Each structure stands twice: as C-alpha cells, then as structure tokens.
Amino acid sequence: MTSGKVALYVLALRSACQNPADVNTPEKHVNLVQVLEEKTKEEIKHIHTTGTPKTTYYQLALDTLALCIEKSPELERAATTLAKAALTNSFQFLGHFSVDTAAVASLALFCVYEGRISSQQSKLVGTIQAALAQTTKQILNEQQTNGLLGNIYSTGLAMQALSVTSEFYSDNAWNCPKTLNEVLSKIPEGAFSTPAAASQILPSLVGKTYLDVSSLTCTSETVRYTVINKLIGPYFEYSTTVEVPKGSVLLAVLEAAQQHNAKEFSFQTEETSWGPMVISISGLQGNTNEKTYWQFLSGKTPLEQGVASYKPKDNEEIVAMFSRY
C-alpha cells in the first residue's frame, strides 16, 4: 500500500476503536503505525533527493495527520516538511492549486498546532502558523459563487479545514451556510454516492472533522459466544468470551472469536440480498439437500436479524447452533 492508504487505514481503525499498532490477521501481527512511519520517511527522503514526494503531497498530508493522531515520534519531521511545502506553494495538481491537498494539510498542521508538538519548539510553531495562514487563504481564494470550495468533491475536506482554522480568516471571508446548502442540494443527485466522497463530506454534516478521531471515547462490550453442533458427527461445542467496541454488529463478535481461535471459530459467509449469511463455522457447512444451516440465538431466542445487522448487548450470550429447517 502507498503511505496515504496506510494513513487512511490507521485513521479508520482508530475511529472504529481499534488499535492500528496492534492489528491481528490470520497470517500475522501487524503494527500499521510503524509501517506508516517507515513509508512517511520514504516520502520525505524522496523530497530531499528529488524535490517531490514518492507519491503526492496529498498523501504526505494524510500521513502527517495520522501520525499526529497517533502521537508518533516521527511527527515533527513530517510536519516540518509539510509546512515548508505549503509555504513554497507546492500543493499543485496538474498545474492548478489543489484544494484537497491544502485542506488535509491544514487539518494535519492544525493538529500539530493544537499542541501535539511541545510549545517550546517556537520556531516550528511559527512555521506552522504561517503555513496555516497561507493554506487557509488559498482555500478561500478557490471559493465559488455557489459556495463550493474548489469543486463539489474537494468541498467536504475544505469545510473540515475551515471549521478548525477560523482564527486565520475574518468572519465574513467564508459563507458557511451557503456552502452547506449547496452540498445538501447535491446529495439527492448522487454526488456523494461513492464511499470515498461520502467519507469526506459526512464529518462536516455532523459538526465533526478527522481531528475528532483523537478524542473518541471508546467503550467495549463483552459477549459470550458459543458454537454447537449436536446434529452431525463429529459433534463439538466451543465457547469463548470476546470484547468488541460498543455498538458492534454480531459479525464483529464472530471475527473477534476467529482471531482468538481460528481452528474452533473460523467461519465463512455468503452474500445475499439481505446481507452476509454465515454458511460455515469450524469447517462445518450448511447443506440445502440435508436442510442444515447455522442458526443464531440470543440465549435460547432465535435472532430475527442477520449477523451484519444484529447488535449484541453487553454480557449477552450468543449461540450458533447447527440446525435443520
């Protein structure tokens, strides 16, 4: 993956109350923060040797933002490089100023400016202040008569940036309600139908920014999960207790159990018009000829929702029972 994609995964995992420095896959343990640090070093080295990043300044901005959220020791170096790029008008794409790049850079630098780097480093703070003032001014210069900032797709990120950098522009420099009304008018037209476009505009619509990832209050729920096969030999019954973020769907419980013990709790799903359906657990698969399937229960009560919809409560007991219909 490129550095920017790693940064997005780090932010996504943290926003889902998962630790990106401790990612367990069936194959191995991965520290995504460490991976991001190494890839960011490659970006900076490429700038020093060629004058441009290995990928783009947009990705370096994402890297810096994620490193700031994670309080990485590599943050100062990345922030310094990004701020200098902003001050030398390096945020260009195909010969035009990139609102997207400037917006993400503003979020990243404001994260640092808020205090992620010690206040004793006054020289760096001054550089970041100057960079924030410049990027904010440039974003506002791209304001369209209809309220959009750049184009419809860059507006979501720009709204996030301007909502946190208000000290760098006057009250009448940006007509936020006008921008918001234009964005809302584009939603029914399908402008944000792709996940990437939606992810950039949604935070502003609920008064949030990517910076709020660092202040999430993550609580967990404990679920007792049991799989039982008393139908077809060899019979088995396995139980485990897992913790999942509060509000997680049942599918997250199955995934946590599988990570805990892949041999006993491995499972497979099949996509249906109602969402994913579990077709196999612990190697035992349902069979339409034999009319067998995996039934899920809360205690002794069959669930009416699928694994991607049902949300177990704290201390709930979930049972997967191999059954006949």
Short mmCIF file of C-alpha atoms in Angstrom, two decimals, residues 18-319:
data_model
loop_
_atom_site.label_atom_id
_atom_site.label_comp_id
_atom_site.label_asym_id
_atom_site.label_seq_id
_atom_site.Cartn_x
_atom_site.Cartn_y
_atom_site.Cartn_z
CA GLN A 18 -9.32 -0.42 17.19
CA ASN A 19 -5.58 -0.06 17.84
CA PRO A 20 -3.75 0.32 14.49
CA ALA A 21 -0.47 -0.53 16.23
CA ASP A 22 -1.87 -3.95 17.16
CA VAL A 23 -3.63 -5.47 14.15
CA ASN A 24 -4.03 -9.24 14.18
CA THR A 25 -4.68 -11.07 10.93
CA PRO A 26 -4.92 -14.85 10.39
CA GLU A 27 -1.40 -14.71 8.91
CA LYS A 28 0.50 -12.35 11.23
CA HIS A 29 0.55 -9.44 13.65
CA VAL A 30 0.90 -6.00 12.04
CA ASN A 31 1.87 -2.64 13.54
CA LEU A 32 0.34 -0.27 10.99
CA VAL A 33 1.66 2.83 12.77
CA GLN A 34 5.20 1.52 12.38
CA VAL A 35 4.50 0.77 8.70
CA LEU A 36 3.20 4.33 8.27
CA GLU A 37 6.29 5.80 9.93
CA GLU A 38 8.58 3.93 7.53
CA LYS A 39 6.57 4.93 4.48
CA THR A 40 6.50 8.57 5.60
CA LYS A 41 10.29 8.50 5.91
CA GLU A 42 10.44 7.30 2.31
CA GLU A 43 8.23 10.21 1.21
CA ILE A 44 10.46 12.75 2.98
CA LYS A 45 13.67 11.18 1.68
CA HIS A 46 12.28 11.38 -1.85
CA ILE A 47 11.54 15.10 -1.36
CA HIS A 48 15.08 15.75 -0.19
CA THR A 49 16.61 13.93 -3.17
CA THR A 50 14.21 14.82 -5.99
CA GLY A 51 12.16 17.80 -4.76
CA THR A 52 8.88 15.86 -4.81
CA PRO A 53 7.31 13.15 -2.61
CA LYS A 54 7.42 9.50 -3.56
CA THR A 55 3.65 9.72 -4.11
CA THR A 56 1.97 13.12 -3.63
CA TYR A 57 1.76 15.92 -1.07
CA TYR A 58 -1.86 14.89 -0.51
CA GLN A 59 -0.65 11.53 0.77
CA LEU A 60 2.07 13.16 2.87
CA ALA A 61 -0.64 15.35 4.41
CA LEU A 62 -2.68 12.22 5.27
CA ASP A 63 0.48 10.66 6.72
CA THR A 64 1.11 13.69 8.94
CA LEU A 65 -2.49 13.75 10.13
CA ALA A 66 -2.43 10.07 11.09
CA LEU A 67 0.98 10.40 12.78
CA CYS A 68 -0.41 13.32 14.79
CA ILE A 69 -3.48 11.38 15.89
CA GLU A 70 -1.16 8.54 16.95
CA LYS A 71 1.31 10.92 18.67
CA SER A 72 4.17 9.38 16.70
CA PRO A 73 7.80 10.43 17.35
CA GLU A 74 8.11 10.87 13.57
CA LEU A 75 5.51 13.65 13.62
CA GLU A 76 7.86 16.64 13.94
CA ARG A 77 9.82 15.72 10.84
CA ALA A 78 6.70 15.13 8.77
CA ALA A 79 5.02 18.34 9.99
CA THR A 80 8.11 20.43 9.23
CA THR A 81 8.32 19.02 5.70
CA LEU A 82 4.60 19.56 5.09
CA ALA A 83 4.65 23.13 6.42
CA LYS A 84 7.61 24.05 4.22
CA ALA A 85 5.80 22.59 1.21
CA ALA A 86 2.78 24.75 1.97
CA LEU A 87 4.92 27.87 2.20
CA THR A 88 6.60 27.16 -1.14
CA ASN A 89 3.28 26.70 -2.99
CA SER A 90 3.90 23.01 -3.64
CA PHE A 91 0.23 21.98 -3.41
CA GLN A 92 -0.36 21.82 -7.15
CA PHE A 93 -2.11 19.15 -9.18
CA LEU A 94 -2.00 19.22 -12.99
CA GLY A 95 -0.84 22.83 -12.81
CA HIS A 96 -3.67 24.01 -10.54
CA PHE A 97 -3.87 24.63 -6.80
CA SER A 98 -5.19 21.51 -5.07
CA VAL A 99 -7.88 22.37 -2.51
CA ASP A 100 -7.94 18.73 -1.37
CA THR A 101 -4.23 18.73 -0.57
CA ALA A 102 -4.36 22.10 1.17
CA ALA A 103 -7.38 21.04 3.23
CA VAL A 104 -5.83 17.80 4.50
CA ALA A 105 -2.54 19.63 5.11
CA SER A 106 -4.45 22.25 7.14
CA LEU A 107 -6.09 19.55 9.26
CA ALA A 108 -2.72 17.85 9.83
CA LEU A 109 -0.87 21.07 10.68
CA PHE A 110 -3.67 22.32 12.92
CA CYS A 111 -3.49 19.01 14.80
CA VAL A 112 0.19 19.78 15.44
CA TYR A 113 -0.55 23.44 16.18
CA GLU A 114 -3.09 22.43 18.84
CA GLY A 115 -0.29 21.04 20.93
CA ARG A 116 0.80 17.63 19.73
CA ILE A 117 4.33 19.09 19.49
CA SER A 118 5.72 20.83 22.59
CA SER A 119 5.24 24.59 22.78
CA GLN A 120 8.96 25.06 23.43
CA GLN A 121 9.62 24.46 19.75
CA SER A 122 8.62 28.03 18.93
CA LYS A 123 10.38 28.06 15.56
CA LEU A 124 8.31 25.13 14.30
CA VAL A 125 5.12 26.59 15.76
CA GLY A 126 5.80 29.84 13.88
CA THR A 127 6.36 27.94 10.62
CA ILE A 128 3.13 26.01 11.12
CA GLN A 129 1.21 29.21 11.86
CA ALA A 130 2.49 30.78 8.65
CA ALA A 131 1.63 27.63 6.67
CA LEU A 132 -1.89 27.51 8.12
CA ALA A 133 -2.47 31.16 7.29
CA GLN A 134 -1.32 30.59 3.72
CA THR A 135 -3.28 27.39 3.02
CA THR A 136 -6.42 28.89 4.56
CA LYS A 137 -6.13 31.97 2.35
CA GLN A 138 -5.57 29.82 -0.73
CA ILE A 139 -8.59 27.61 0.03
CA LEU A 140 -10.79 30.68 0.44
CA ASN A 141 -9.48 32.05 -2.87
CA GLU A 142 -11.00 28.95 -4.52
CA GLN A 143 -14.47 29.76 -3.17
CA GLN A 144 -17.06 29.67 -5.97
CA THR A 145 -20.11 31.91 -6.31
CA ASN A 146 -22.36 28.95 -5.42
CA GLY A 147 -20.44 28.39 -2.17
CA LEU A 148 -18.36 25.39 -3.25
CA LEU A 149 -14.69 25.35 -2.28
CA GLY A 150 -12.82 24.19 -5.35
CA ASN A 151 -15.27 21.60 -6.69
CA ILE A 152 -18.01 19.51 -5.14
CA TYR A 153 -15.57 16.74 -4.18
CA SER A 154 -12.96 18.97 -2.54
CA THR A 155 -15.60 20.93 -0.60
CA GLY A 156 -16.05 18.31 2.14
CA LEU A 157 -12.38 18.38 3.12
CA ALA A 158 -12.24 22.17 2.76
CA MET A 159 -15.22 22.57 5.10
CA GLN A 160 -13.44 20.43 7.68
CA ALA A 161 -10.29 22.53 7.37
CA LEU A 162 -12.03 25.91 7.56
CA SER A 163 -14.07 24.81 10.58
CA VAL A 164 -10.88 24.45 12.65
CA THR A 165 -8.75 27.28 11.20
CA SER A 166 -11.19 30.14 11.81
CA GLU A 167 -8.54 32.20 13.64
CA PHE A 168 -6.73 32.58 10.32
CA TYR A 169 -9.55 34.35 8.43
CA SER A 170 -12.17 37.05 9.07
CA ASP A 171 -15.80 36.26 9.94
CA ASN A 172 -17.13 37.28 6.54
CA ALA A 173 -14.46 35.50 4.46
CA TRP A 174 -16.47 32.27 4.20
CA ASN A 175 -20.23 31.88 3.85
CA CYS A 176 -20.59 28.50 5.56
CA PRO A 177 -24.42 28.27 5.28
CA LYS A 178 -24.19 28.90 1.54
CA THR A 179 -21.60 26.13 1.15
CA LEU A 180 -23.70 23.78 3.27
CA ASN A 181 -26.88 24.46 1.27
CA GLU A 182 -25.07 23.76 -1.99
CA VAL A 183 -23.68 20.49 -0.62
CA LEU A 184 -27.12 19.40 0.63
CA SER A 185 -28.63 20.15 -2.78
CA LYS A 186 -26.10 17.81 -4.42
CA ILE A 187 -26.84 14.81 -2.19
CA PRO A 188 -30.09 13.78 -3.96
CA GLU A 189 -28.20 13.99 -7.25
CA GLY A 190 -25.83 11.24 -6.06
CA ALA A 191 -22.72 13.42 -5.83
CA PHE A 192 -21.54 11.53 -2.72
CA SER A 193 -22.66 8.02 -3.66
CA THR A 194 -19.15 6.54 -3.53
CA PRO A 195 -17.65 5.67 -0.11
CA ALA A 196 -14.65 7.98 -0.63
CA ALA A 197 -16.83 11.00 -1.46
CA ALA A 198 -19.22 10.25 1.41
CA SER A 199 -16.40 9.86 3.93
CA GLN A 200 -15.08 13.33 3.15
CA ILE A 201 -18.40 15.16 3.42
CA LEU A 202 -20.08 13.30 6.32
CA PRO A 203 -17.93 14.73 9.16
CA SER A 204 -18.88 18.32 8.31
CA LEU A 205 -22.57 17.43 8.15
CA VAL A 206 -22.47 16.35 11.80
CA GLY A 207 -20.14 19.10 13.01
CA LYS A 208 -17.02 16.93 13.14
CA THR A 209 -13.62 16.69 11.44
CA TYR A 210 -11.00 13.98 11.10
CA LEU A 211 -9.31 15.56 14.14
CA ASP A 212 -12.14 14.29 16.34
CA VAL A 213 -10.78 10.77 15.89
CA SER A 214 -8.23 11.55 18.62
CA SER A 215 -10.89 12.43 21.21
CA LEU A 216 -13.25 9.48 20.73
CA THR A 217 -14.43 7.79 23.90
CA CYS A 218 -14.17 4.10 23.12
CA THR A 219 -16.13 1.68 25.26
CA SER A 220 -16.41 -2.05 24.75
CA GLU A 221 -18.98 -4.78 25.28
CA THR A 222 -18.35 -8.33 26.45
CA VAL A 223 -20.14 -11.11 24.59
CA ARG A 224 -20.17 -14.84 25.36
CA TYR A 225 -20.12 -16.73 22.07
CA THR A 226 -20.78 -20.47 21.74
CA VAL A 227 -20.91 -22.71 18.65
CA ILE A 228 -22.72 -26.04 18.99
CA ASN A 229 -23.03 -29.00 16.66
CA LYS A 230 -25.07 -31.90 18.04
CA LEU A 231 -26.52 -32.78 14.66
CA ILE A 232 -23.80 -34.42 12.57
CA GLY A 233 -20.70 -36.20 13.91
CA PRO A 234 -18.09 -35.48 14.97
CA TYR A 235 -20.03 -33.33 17.45
CA PHE A 236 -18.48 -30.28 19.07
CA GLU A 237 -19.20 -27.36 21.38
CA TYR A 238 -16.83 -24.41 21.75
CA SER A 239 -17.22 -21.27 23.84
CA THR A 240 -15.26 -18.07 24.22
CA THR A 241 -15.72 -14.57 25.60
CA VAL A 242 -14.75 -11.62 23.41
CA GLU A 243 -14.72 -7.85 23.69
CA VAL A 244 -15.93 -5.68 20.83
CA PRO A 245 -16.46 -1.90 20.53
CA LYS A 246 -19.82 -0.73 21.89
CA GLY A 247 -22.47 -0.83 19.17
CA SER A 248 -20.73 -3.52 17.10
CA VAL A 249 -22.77 -5.92 14.99
CA LEU A 250 -22.68 -9.67 15.55
CA LEU A 251 -20.29 -10.12 12.63
CA ALA A 252 -17.63 -8.31 14.71
CA VAL A 253 -18.13 -10.87 17.50
CA LEU A 254 -17.56 -13.72 15.05
CA GLU A 255 -14.43 -12.01 13.72
CA ALA A 256 -13.07 -11.46 17.25
CA ALA A 257 -13.70 -15.10 18.14
CA GLN A 258 -11.97 -16.23 14.95
CA GLN A 259 -8.93 -14.11 15.80
CA HIS A 260 -8.89 -15.66 19.28
CA ASN A 261 -9.04 -19.25 17.98
CA ALA A 262 -9.16 -19.74 14.22
CA LYS A 263 -9.42 -23.54 14.49
CA GLU A 264 -12.60 -23.58 16.58
CA PHE A 265 -14.30 -20.35 15.46
CA SER A 266 -13.35 -19.99 11.79
CA PHE A 267 -16.35 -19.07 9.65
CA GLN A 268 -17.37 -18.28 6.10
CA THR A 269 -20.11 -16.04 4.79
CA GLU A 270 -22.04 -15.77 1.55
CA GLU A 271 -23.52 -12.53 0.24
CA THR A 272 -27.29 -12.46 -0.10
CA SER A 273 -29.82 -9.73 -0.86
CA TRP A 274 -30.30 -9.46 2.93
CA GLY A 275 -26.58 -9.11 3.63
CA PRO A 276 -23.89 -11.66 4.54
CA MET A 277 -25.12 -15.07 5.71
CA VAL A 278 -22.91 -17.43 7.70
CA ILE A 279 -22.71 -20.71 5.79
CA SER A 280 -19.87 -22.44 7.64
CA ILE A 281 -18.43 -22.47 11.18
CA SER A 282 -15.45 -24.51 12.32
CA GLY A 283 -15.36 -26.18 8.91
CA LEU A 284 -18.95 -27.44 9.11
CA GLN A 285 -21.08 -26.09 6.28
CA GLY A 286 -24.84 -26.00 5.90
CA ASN A 287 -26.34 -28.14 3.16
CA THR A 288 -29.57 -27.42 1.26
CA ASN A 289 -30.04 -31.11 0.38
CA GLU A 290 -29.81 -32.07 4.04
CA LYS A 291 -31.65 -28.88 5.05
CA THR A 292 -28.97 -27.91 7.53
CA TYR A 293 -27.87 -24.38 8.46
CA TRP A 294 -26.31 -22.32 11.24
CA GLN A 295 -28.96 -20.70 13.42
CA PHE A 296 -28.06 -17.81 15.72
CA LEU A 297 -29.74 -17.31 19.08
CA SER A 298 -29.57 -14.85 21.96
CA GLY A 299 -29.65 -17.27 24.84
CA LYS A 300 -32.49 -19.52 23.66
CA THR A 301 -34.27 -16.96 21.48
CA PRO A 302 -33.64 -17.14 17.71
CA LEU A 303 -32.39 -13.90 16.19
CA GLU A 304 -34.59 -12.18 13.63
CA GLN A 305 -31.73 -10.07 12.19
CA GLY A 306 -28.64 -11.13 10.28
CA VAL A 307 -25.05 -11.06 11.55
CA ALA A 308 -24.39 -7.71 9.86
CA SER A 309 -27.45 -6.08 11.47
CA TYR A 310 -27.92 -7.53 14.95
CA LYS A 311 -26.07 -5.67 17.74
CA PRO A 312 -25.39 -7.79 20.83
CA LYS A 313 -25.67 -6.12 24.24
CA ASP A 314 -23.03 -6.18 26.96
CA ASN A 315 -22.78 -9.60 28.67
CA GLU A 316 -25.18 -11.16 26.15
CA GLU A 317 -24.82 -14.85 25.30
CA ILE A 318 -24.85 -15.61 21.57
CA VAL A 319 -25.20 -19.20 20.40
#
